[in-house]
Coordinates of C-alpha atoms and ligand atoms in Angstrom, one line a residue:
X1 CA 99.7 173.7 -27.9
X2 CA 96.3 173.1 -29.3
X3 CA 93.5 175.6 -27.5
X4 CA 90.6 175.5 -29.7
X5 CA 89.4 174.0 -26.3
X6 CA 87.2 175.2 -23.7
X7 CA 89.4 174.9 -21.1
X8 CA 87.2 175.9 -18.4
X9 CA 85.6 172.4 -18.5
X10 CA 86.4 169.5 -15.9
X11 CA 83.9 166.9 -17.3
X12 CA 85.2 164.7 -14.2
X13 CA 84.3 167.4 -11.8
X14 CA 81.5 167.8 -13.2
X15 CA 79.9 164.5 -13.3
X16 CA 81.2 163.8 -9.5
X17 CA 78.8 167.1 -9.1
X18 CA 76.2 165.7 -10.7
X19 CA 76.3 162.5 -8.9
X20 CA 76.1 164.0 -5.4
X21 CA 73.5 166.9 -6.0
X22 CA 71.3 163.1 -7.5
X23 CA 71.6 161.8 -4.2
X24 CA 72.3 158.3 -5.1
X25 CA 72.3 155.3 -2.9
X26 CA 75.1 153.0 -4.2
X27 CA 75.0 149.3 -4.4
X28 CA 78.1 149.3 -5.8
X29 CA 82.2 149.6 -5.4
X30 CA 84.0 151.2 -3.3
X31 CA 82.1 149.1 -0.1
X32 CA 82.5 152.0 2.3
X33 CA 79.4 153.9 0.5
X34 CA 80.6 157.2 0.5
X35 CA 82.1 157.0 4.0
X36 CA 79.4 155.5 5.6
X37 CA 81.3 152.0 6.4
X38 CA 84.5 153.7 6.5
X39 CA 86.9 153.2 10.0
X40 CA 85.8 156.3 12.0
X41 CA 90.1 157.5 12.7
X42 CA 90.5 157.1 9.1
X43 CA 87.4 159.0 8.0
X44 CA 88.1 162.3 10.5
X45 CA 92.0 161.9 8.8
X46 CA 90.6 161.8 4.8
X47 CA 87.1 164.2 5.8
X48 CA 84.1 163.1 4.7
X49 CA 83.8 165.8 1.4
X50 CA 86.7 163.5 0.1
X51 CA 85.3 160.2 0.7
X52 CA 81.9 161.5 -0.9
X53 CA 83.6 161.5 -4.3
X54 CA 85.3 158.2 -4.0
X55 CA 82.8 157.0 -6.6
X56 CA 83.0 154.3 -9.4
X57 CA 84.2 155.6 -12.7
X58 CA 81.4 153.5 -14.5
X59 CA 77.8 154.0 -12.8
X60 CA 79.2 156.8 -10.7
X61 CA 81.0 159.5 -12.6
X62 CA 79.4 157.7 -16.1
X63 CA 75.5 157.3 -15.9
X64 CA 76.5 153.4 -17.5
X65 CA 78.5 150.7 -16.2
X66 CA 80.5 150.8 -19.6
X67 CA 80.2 154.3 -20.6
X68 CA 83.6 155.8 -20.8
X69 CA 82.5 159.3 -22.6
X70 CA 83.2 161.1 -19.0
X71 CA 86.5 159.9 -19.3
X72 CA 87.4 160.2 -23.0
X73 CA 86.1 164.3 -22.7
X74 CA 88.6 164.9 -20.2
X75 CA 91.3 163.1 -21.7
X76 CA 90.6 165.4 -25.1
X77 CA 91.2 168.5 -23.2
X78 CA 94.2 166.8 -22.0
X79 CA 95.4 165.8 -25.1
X80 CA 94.6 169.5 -26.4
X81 CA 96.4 170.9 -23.2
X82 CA 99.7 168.7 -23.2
X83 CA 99.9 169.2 -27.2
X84 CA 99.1 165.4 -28.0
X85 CA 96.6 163.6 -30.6
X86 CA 95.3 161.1 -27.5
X87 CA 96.5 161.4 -23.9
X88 CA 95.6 159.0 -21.1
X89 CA 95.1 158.9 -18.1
X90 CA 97.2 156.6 -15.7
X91 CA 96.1 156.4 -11.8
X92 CA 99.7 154.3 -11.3
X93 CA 102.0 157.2 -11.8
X94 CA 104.1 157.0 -15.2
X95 CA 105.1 153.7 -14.1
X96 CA 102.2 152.5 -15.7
X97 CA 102.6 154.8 -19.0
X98 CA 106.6 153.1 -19.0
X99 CA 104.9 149.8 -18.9
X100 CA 101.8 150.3 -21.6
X101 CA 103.6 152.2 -24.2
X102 CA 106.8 149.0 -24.4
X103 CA 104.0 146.3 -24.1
X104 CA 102.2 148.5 -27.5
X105 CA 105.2 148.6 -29.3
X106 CA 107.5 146.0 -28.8
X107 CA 107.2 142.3 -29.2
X108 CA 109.9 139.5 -27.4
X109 CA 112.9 139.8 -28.8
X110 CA 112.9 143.5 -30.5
X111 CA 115.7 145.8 -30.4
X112 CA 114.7 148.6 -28.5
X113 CA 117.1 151.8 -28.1
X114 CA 117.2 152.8 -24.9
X115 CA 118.7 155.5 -22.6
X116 CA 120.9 153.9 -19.8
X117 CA 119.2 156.2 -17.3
X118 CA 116.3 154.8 -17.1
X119 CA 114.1 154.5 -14.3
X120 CA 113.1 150.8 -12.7
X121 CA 109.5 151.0 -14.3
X122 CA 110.9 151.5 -18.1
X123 CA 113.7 148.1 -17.0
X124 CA 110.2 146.5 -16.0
X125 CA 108.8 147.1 -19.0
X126 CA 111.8 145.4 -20.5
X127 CA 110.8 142.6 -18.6
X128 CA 107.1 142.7 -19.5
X129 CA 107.8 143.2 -23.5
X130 CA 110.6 140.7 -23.4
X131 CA 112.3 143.5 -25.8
X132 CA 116.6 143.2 -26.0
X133 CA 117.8 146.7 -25.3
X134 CA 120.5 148.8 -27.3
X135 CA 121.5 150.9 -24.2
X136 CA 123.0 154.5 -25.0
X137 CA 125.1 156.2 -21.9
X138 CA 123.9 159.2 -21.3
X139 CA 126.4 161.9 -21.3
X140 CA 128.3 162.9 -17.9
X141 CA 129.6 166.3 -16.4
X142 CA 133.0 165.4 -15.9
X143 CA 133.1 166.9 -12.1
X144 CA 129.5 167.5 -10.6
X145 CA 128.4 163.7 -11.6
X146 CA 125.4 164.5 -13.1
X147 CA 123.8 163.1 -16.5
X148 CA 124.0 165.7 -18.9
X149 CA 121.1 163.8 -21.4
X150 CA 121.6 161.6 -24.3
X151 CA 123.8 163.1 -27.3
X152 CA 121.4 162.8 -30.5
X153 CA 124.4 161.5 -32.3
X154 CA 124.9 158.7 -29.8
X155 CA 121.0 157.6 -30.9
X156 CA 122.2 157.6 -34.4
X157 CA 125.2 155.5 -34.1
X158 CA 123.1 153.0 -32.1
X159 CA 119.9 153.1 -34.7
X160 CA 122.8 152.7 -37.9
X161 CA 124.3 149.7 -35.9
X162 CA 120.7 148.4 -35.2
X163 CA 118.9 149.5 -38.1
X164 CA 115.6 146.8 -37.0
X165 CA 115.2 148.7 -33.6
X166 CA 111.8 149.0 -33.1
X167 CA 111.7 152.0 -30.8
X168 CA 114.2 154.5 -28.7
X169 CA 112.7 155.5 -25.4
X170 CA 114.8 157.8 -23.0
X171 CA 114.4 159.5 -19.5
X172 CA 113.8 163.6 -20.2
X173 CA 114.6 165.6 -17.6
X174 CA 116.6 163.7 -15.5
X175 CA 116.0 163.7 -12.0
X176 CA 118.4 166.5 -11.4
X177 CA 116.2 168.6 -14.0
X178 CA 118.4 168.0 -17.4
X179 CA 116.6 167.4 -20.8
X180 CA 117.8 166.1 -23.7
X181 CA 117.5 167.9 -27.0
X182 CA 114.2 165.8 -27.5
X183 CA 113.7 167.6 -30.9
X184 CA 117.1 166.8 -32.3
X185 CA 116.6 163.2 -31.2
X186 CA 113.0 163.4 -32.5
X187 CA 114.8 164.4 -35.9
X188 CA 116.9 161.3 -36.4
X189 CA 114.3 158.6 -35.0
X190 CA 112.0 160.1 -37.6
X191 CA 114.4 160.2 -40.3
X192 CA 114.9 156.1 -39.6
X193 CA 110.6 155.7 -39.3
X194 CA 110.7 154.6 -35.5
X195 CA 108.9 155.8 -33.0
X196 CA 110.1 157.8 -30.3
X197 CA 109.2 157.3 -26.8
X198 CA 110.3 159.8 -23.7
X199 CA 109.9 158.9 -20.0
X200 CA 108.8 162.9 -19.1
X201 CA 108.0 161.7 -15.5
X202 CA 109.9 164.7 -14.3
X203 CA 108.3 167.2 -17.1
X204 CA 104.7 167.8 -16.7
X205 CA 105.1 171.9 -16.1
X206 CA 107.3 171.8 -19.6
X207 CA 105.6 173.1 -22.5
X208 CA 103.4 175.4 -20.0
X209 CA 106.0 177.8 -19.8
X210 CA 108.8 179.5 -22.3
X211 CA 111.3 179.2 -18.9
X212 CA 111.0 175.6 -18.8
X213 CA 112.5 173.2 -21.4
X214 CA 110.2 173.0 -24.3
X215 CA 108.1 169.1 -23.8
X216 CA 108.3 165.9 -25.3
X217 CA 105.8 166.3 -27.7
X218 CA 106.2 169.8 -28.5
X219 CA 109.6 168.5 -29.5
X220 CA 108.7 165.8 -32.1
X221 CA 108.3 162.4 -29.4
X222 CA 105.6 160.1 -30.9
X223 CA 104.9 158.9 -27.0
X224 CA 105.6 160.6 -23.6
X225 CA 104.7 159.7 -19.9
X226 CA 104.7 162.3 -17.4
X227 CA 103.8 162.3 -13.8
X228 CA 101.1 165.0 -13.5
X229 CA 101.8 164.5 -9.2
X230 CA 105.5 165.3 -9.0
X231 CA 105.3 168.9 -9.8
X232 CA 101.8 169.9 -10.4
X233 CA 99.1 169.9 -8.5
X234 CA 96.9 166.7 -9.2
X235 CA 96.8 163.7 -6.4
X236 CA 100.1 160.7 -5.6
X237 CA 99.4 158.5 -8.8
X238 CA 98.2 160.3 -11.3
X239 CA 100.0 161.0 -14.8
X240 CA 99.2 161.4 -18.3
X241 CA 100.2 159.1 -21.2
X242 CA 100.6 161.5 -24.5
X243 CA 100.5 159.8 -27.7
X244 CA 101.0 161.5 -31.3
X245 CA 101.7 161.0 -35.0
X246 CA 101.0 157.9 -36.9
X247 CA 104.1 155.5 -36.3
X248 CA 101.8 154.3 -33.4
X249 CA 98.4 153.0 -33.3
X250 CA 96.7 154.8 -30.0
X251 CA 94.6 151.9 -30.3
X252 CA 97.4 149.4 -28.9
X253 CA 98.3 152.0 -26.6
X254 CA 94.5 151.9 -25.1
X255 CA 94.1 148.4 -25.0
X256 CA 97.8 147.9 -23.5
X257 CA 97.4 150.7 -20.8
X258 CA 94.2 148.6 -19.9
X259 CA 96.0 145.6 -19.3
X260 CA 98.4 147.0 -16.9
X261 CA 95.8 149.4 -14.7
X262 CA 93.2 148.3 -12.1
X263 CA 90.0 147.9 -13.7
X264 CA 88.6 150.4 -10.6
X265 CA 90.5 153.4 -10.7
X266 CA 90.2 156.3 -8.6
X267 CA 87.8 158.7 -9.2
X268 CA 89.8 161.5 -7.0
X269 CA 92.7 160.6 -8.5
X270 CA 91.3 160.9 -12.6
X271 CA 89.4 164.0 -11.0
X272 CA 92.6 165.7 -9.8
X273 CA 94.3 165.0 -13.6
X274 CA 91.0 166.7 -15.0
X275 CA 91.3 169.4 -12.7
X276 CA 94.8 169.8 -12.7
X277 CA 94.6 170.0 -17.0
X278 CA 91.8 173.2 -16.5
X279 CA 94.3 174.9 -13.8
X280 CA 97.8 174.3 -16.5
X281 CA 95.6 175.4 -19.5
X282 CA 94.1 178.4 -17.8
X283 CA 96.7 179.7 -15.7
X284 CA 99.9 177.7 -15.7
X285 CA 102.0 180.5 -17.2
X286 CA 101.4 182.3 -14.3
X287 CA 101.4 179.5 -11.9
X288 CA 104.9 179.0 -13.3
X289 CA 106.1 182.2 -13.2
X290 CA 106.0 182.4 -9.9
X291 CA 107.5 179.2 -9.3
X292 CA 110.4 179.6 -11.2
X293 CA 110.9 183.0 -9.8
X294 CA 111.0 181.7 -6.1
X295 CA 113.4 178.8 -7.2
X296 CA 115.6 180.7 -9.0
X297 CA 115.4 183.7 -5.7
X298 CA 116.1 180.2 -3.5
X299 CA 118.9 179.2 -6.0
X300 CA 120.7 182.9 -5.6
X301 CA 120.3 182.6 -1.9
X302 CA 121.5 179.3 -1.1
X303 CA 124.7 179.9 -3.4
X304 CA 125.4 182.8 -0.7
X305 CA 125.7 180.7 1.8
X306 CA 129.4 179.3 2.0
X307 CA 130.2 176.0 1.2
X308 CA 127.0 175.0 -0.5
X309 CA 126.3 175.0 -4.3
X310 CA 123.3 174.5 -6.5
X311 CA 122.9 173.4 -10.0
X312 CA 121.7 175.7 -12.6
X313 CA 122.5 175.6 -16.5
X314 CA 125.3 177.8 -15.8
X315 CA 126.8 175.7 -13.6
X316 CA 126.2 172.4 -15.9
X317 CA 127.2 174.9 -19.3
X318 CA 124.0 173.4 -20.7
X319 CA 121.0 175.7 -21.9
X320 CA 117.7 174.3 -20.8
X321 CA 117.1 173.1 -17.7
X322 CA 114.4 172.7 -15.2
X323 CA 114.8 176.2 -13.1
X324 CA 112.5 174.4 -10.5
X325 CA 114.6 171.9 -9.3
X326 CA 117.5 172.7 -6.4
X327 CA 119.6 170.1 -6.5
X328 CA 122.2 171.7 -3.7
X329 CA 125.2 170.3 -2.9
X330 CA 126.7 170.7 1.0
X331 CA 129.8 168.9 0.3
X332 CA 132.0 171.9 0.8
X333 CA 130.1 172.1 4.6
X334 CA 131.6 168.5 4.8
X335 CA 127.9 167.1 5.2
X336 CA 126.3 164.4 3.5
X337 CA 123.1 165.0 1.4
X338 CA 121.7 162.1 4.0
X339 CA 122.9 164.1 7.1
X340 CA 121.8 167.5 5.6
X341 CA 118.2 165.9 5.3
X342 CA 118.0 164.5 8.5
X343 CA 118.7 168.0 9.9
X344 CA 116.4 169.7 7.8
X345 CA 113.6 167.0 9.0
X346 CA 114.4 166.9 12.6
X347 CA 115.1 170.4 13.4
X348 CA 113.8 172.3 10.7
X349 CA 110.7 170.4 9.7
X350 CA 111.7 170.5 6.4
X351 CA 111.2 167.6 4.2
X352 CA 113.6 167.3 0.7
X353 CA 112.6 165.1 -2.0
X354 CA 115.7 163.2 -2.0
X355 CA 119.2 163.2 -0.8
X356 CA 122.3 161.4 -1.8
X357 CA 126.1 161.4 -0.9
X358 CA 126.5 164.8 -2.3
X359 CA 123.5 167.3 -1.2
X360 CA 119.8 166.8 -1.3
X361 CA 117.1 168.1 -4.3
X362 CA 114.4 170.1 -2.9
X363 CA 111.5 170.8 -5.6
X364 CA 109.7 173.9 -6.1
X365 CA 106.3 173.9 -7.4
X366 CA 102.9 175.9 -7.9
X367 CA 102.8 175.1 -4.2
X368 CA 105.5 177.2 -2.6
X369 CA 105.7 180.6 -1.1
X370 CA 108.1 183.5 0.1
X371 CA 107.6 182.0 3.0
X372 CA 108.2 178.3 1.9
X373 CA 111.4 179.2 0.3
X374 CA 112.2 181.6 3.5
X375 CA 112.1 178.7 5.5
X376 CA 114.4 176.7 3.2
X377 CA 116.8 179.0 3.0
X378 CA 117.2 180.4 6.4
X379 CA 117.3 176.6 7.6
X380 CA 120.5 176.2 5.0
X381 CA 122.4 179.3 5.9
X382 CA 121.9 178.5 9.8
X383 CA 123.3 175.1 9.4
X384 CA 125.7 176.5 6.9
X385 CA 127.0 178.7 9.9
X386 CA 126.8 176.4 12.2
X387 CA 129.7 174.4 10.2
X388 CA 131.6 177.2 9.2
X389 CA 135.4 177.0 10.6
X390 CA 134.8 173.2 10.5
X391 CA 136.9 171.2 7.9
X392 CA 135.0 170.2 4.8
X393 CA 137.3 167.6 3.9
X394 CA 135.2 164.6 4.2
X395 CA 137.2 163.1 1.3
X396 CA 135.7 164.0 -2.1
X397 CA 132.1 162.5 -3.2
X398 CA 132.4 159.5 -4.9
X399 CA 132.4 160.3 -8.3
X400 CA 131.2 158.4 -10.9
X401 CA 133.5 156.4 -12.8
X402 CA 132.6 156.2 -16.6
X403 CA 133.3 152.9 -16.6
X404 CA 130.8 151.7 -13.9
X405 CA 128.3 153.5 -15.3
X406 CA 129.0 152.6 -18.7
X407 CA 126.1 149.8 -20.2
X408 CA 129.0 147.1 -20.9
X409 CA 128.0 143.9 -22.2
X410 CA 124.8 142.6 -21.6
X411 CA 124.6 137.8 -21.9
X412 CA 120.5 138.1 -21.6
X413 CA 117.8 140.4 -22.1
X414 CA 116.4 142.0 -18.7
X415 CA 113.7 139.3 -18.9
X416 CA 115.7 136.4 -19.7
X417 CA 117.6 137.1 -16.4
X418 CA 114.7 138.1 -14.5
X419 CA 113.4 134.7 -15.2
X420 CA 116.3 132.4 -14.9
X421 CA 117.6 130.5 -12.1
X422 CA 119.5 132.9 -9.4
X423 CA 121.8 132.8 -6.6
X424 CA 123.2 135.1 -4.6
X425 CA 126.8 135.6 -4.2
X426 CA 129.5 138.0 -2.2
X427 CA 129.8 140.6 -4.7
X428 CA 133.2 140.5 -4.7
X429 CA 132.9 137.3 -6.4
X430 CA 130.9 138.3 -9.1
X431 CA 133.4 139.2 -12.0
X432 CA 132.4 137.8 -15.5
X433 CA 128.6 136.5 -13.8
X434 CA 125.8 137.8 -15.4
X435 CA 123.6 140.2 -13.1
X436 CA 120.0 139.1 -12.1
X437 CA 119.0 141.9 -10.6
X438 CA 119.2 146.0 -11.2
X439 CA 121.4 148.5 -9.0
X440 CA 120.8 151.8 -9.3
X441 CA 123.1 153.8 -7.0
X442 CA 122.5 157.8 -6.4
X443 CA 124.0 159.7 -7.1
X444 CA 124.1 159.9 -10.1
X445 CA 121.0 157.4 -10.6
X446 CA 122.0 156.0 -13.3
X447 CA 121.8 151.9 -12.7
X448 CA 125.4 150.2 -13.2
X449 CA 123.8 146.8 -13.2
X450 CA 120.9 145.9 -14.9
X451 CA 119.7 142.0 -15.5
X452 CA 121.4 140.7 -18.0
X453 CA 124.7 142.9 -17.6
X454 CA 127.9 141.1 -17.5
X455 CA 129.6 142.1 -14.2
X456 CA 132.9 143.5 -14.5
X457 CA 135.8 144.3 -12.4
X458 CA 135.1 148.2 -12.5
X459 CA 131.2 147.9 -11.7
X460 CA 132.6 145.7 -8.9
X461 CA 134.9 147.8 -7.4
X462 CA 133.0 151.2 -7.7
X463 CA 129.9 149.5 -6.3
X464 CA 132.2 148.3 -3.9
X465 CA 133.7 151.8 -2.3
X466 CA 130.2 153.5 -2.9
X467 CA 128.3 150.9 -0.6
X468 CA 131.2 151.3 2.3
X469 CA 131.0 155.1 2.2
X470 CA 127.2 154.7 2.7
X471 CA 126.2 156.3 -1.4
X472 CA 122.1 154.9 -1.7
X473 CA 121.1 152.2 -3.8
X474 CA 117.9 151.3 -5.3
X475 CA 117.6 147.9 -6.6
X476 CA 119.1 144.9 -5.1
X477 CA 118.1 142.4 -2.8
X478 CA 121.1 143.4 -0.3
X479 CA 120.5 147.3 -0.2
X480 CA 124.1 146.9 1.2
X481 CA 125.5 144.6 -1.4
X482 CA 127.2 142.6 0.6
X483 CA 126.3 140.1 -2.3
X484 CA 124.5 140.5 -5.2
X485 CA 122.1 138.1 -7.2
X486 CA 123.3 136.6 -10.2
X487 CA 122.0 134.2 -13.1
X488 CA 122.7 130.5 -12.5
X489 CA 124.4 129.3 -16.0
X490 CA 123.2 125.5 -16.9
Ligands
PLP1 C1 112.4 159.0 -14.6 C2 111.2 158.4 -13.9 N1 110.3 157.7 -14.6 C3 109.2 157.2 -14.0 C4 109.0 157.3 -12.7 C5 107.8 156.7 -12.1 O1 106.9 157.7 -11.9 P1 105.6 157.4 -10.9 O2 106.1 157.5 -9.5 O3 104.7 158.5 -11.3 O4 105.1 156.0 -11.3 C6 109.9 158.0 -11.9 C7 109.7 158.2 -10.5 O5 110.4 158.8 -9.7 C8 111.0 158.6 -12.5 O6 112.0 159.3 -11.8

């Protein structure tokens, strides 16, 4: 990680500073004028101090309408901070990042290797680039259902059977916490010249920490996206686009994450990145110490409690993993994930990040406390008594079946179906159709139908059994898949 930086800069913070102590009138954006026009409810709920710094990026935190330099100073410390040559910042989450760094790098019709577990905003940017994936499976545990990354050997099959690929991009971590060996997979995209490109929405702490998996560019990726809100401390929205080495021009990855952002962003929200990069670069070892001391204190605790397991790297027999992250499974109390969070929310007033068939994952950040994790835990082992004597046998989570997760064949690229003629039929009906749409059930998030998949009997009947015993999934038009929406053939 670069330092020759003076890391105790926030040129955003600054100039927001500067702005207010001038005591500018604005006849410009945002109309509310520093609160002044603002609904009153809504301006007691947000507080005036907040609303005094939703300035214009150009004429407000940049003395010019066209400026930029404000901007382009934080973004160096950034880049010096995350380990990158440019870095970018994205006020629509890595969603945006997904979206610029296809559109730079792929034209319609390239061959693109991707990781099957990719999130809806990389299959977008399918759609957007027009680019014909190469999907690699990730690799599965073969009893806790979770992805266990892509093998680097999987990516070289797929590059020597697709030598003009003109990019791999893969999810690392998952969202249960799970790299990939980013810097053995960095080794072979390099040896075959392309780019490599890693969807680190889940990553932003890595690299700030020797605990944590090391981070995408730290590992040899050319491009990574990762969502500075999830697990650090900057505002809902913001991320960082991280761009290095010279298979890609940063230039097209400028002008192509200026295409797909508002041409207004938020100042709080660049502000928070900018403050956010000082608080990583000046203390985030620290920071993260503690946070992966109280997770891993949380982690001890809660596998106490009987009938309810969390992930770690022992229990996945991998070697890096993201400590932060409790992904606890309450199976053995014969609760769903969805029931276990309603409980926590109700009774406990505790909110989990997500929840599934099998348990729910509860993050741990720069944020928490004793006292947070306290809470957590005495919550658990109180409903964990509760439930004791009662039979766990709910019937086994639905486990993944290989095969339904498993790319198959694909008729179109994902825009080719998102853009032809569709109907929707009873799913059962939908053997050998071509899917229009994605599904994406949890767990394990990993989607079984993408546009342009051919839908076969297994994807059928797993999707099938998971939507009757209730299992979540993001996607489709019919979140209960009673039908699904397929490509009308001519
Ligand atoms: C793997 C992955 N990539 C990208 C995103 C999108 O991130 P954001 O919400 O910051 O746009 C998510 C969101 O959950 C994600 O899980």
């Amino acid at each position: 990680m670069a330092t020759a930086m003076d890391h105790r800069r926030a040129p955003l913070l600054d100039a927001i500073r500067r702005y207010q102590a001038d005591g500018v009138i604005p006849f410009s954006t945002p109309g509310h004028k520093r609160g002044a026009g603002i609904d009153r409810e809504f301006g007691e709920l947000v507080g005036s101090s907040f609303l005094s710094l939703d300035i214009p990026l150009g004429g407000g935190v940049d003395d010019t309408h066209f400026g930029g330099d404000t901007l382009a100073a934080a973004e160096t410390l950034a880049a010096a901070a995350w380990g990158a040559d440019r870095s970018f910042f994205l006020v629509n989450g890595s969603s945006a990042g997904n979206h610029a760094y296809l559109l730079a790098t792929l034209r319609p019709g390239d061959e693109v290797v991707v990781a099957r577990d990719i999130h809806k905003s990389l299959l977008v940017a399918l759609i957007l680039s027009g680019a014909v994936p190469v999907y690699v499976a990730p690799r599965l545990h073969p009893i806790l259902d979770v992805g266990l990354g892509v093998d680097p050997d999987d990516i070289a099959s797929a590059l020597e059977h697709h030598p003009r690929a003109k990019l791999v991009a893969l999810v690392s971590p998952s969202y249960c916490g799970v790299p990939s060996d980013i810097a053995a997979i960095a080794a072979v995209t390099r040896a075959h010249g392309v780019p490599l490109f890693v969807d680190e929405a889940w990553g932003p702490h890595f690299g700030f920490h020797p605990a944590l998996p090391p981070s995408a560019m730290a590992s040899g990726a050319d491009g990574a996206v990762t969502s500075t809100h999830k697990v650090l401390g900057a505002l809902t929205q913001s991320a960082i686009l991280n761009v290095r080495g010279d298979l890609v021009d940063p230039r097209q990855v400028k002008t192509a994450v200026g295409m797909v952002q508002t041409t207004s962003p938020s100042v709080p929200i660049l502000a928070s990145i900018d403050a956010c990069r000082r608080q990583m670069a000046l203390a985030g070892t620290g920071l993260l110490e503690r946070a992966a001391a109280l997770a891993e204190d949380a982690r001890r605790r809660l596998r106490a409690v009987p009938g309810v397991d969390v992930l770690g790297a022992d229990r996945l027999g991998i070697t890096s993993y993201d400590v932060t992250k409790l992904v606890i499974d309450v199976h053995g109390l014969g609760l769903t994930g969805f029931e276990l969070e309603a409980i926590l929310r109700a009774r406990f007033h505790l909110q989990p990040e997500m929840s599934d068939l099998v348990g729910c994952i509860c993050l741990v950040s720069i944020g928490d406390s004793a006292e947070t994790i306290d809470r957590l835990v005495a919550a658990v082992a109180t409903i964990g008594r509760e439930r004791s004597g009662r039979s766990a046998d709910q019937g086994q989570p639905l486990r993944s079946s290989g095969a339904a997760i498993a790319p198959g064949r694909q008729a179109l690229s994902p825009r080719e179906a998102f853009f032809a003629p569709a109907r929707e039929v009873p799913l059962v009906d939908a053997v050998g159709c071509v899917s229009a749409e994605l599904v994406i059930p949890y767990p394990p998030g990993i989607p079984v139908l993408a546009p342009g998949d051919i839908i076969d009997m297994d994807k059928v009947a797993y999707l099938r059994e998971g939507a009757a015993r209730g299992m979540y999934l993001s996607g489709p038009v019919d979140g209960r898949l009673e039908t699904v929406r397929i490509v009308v053939e001519d």
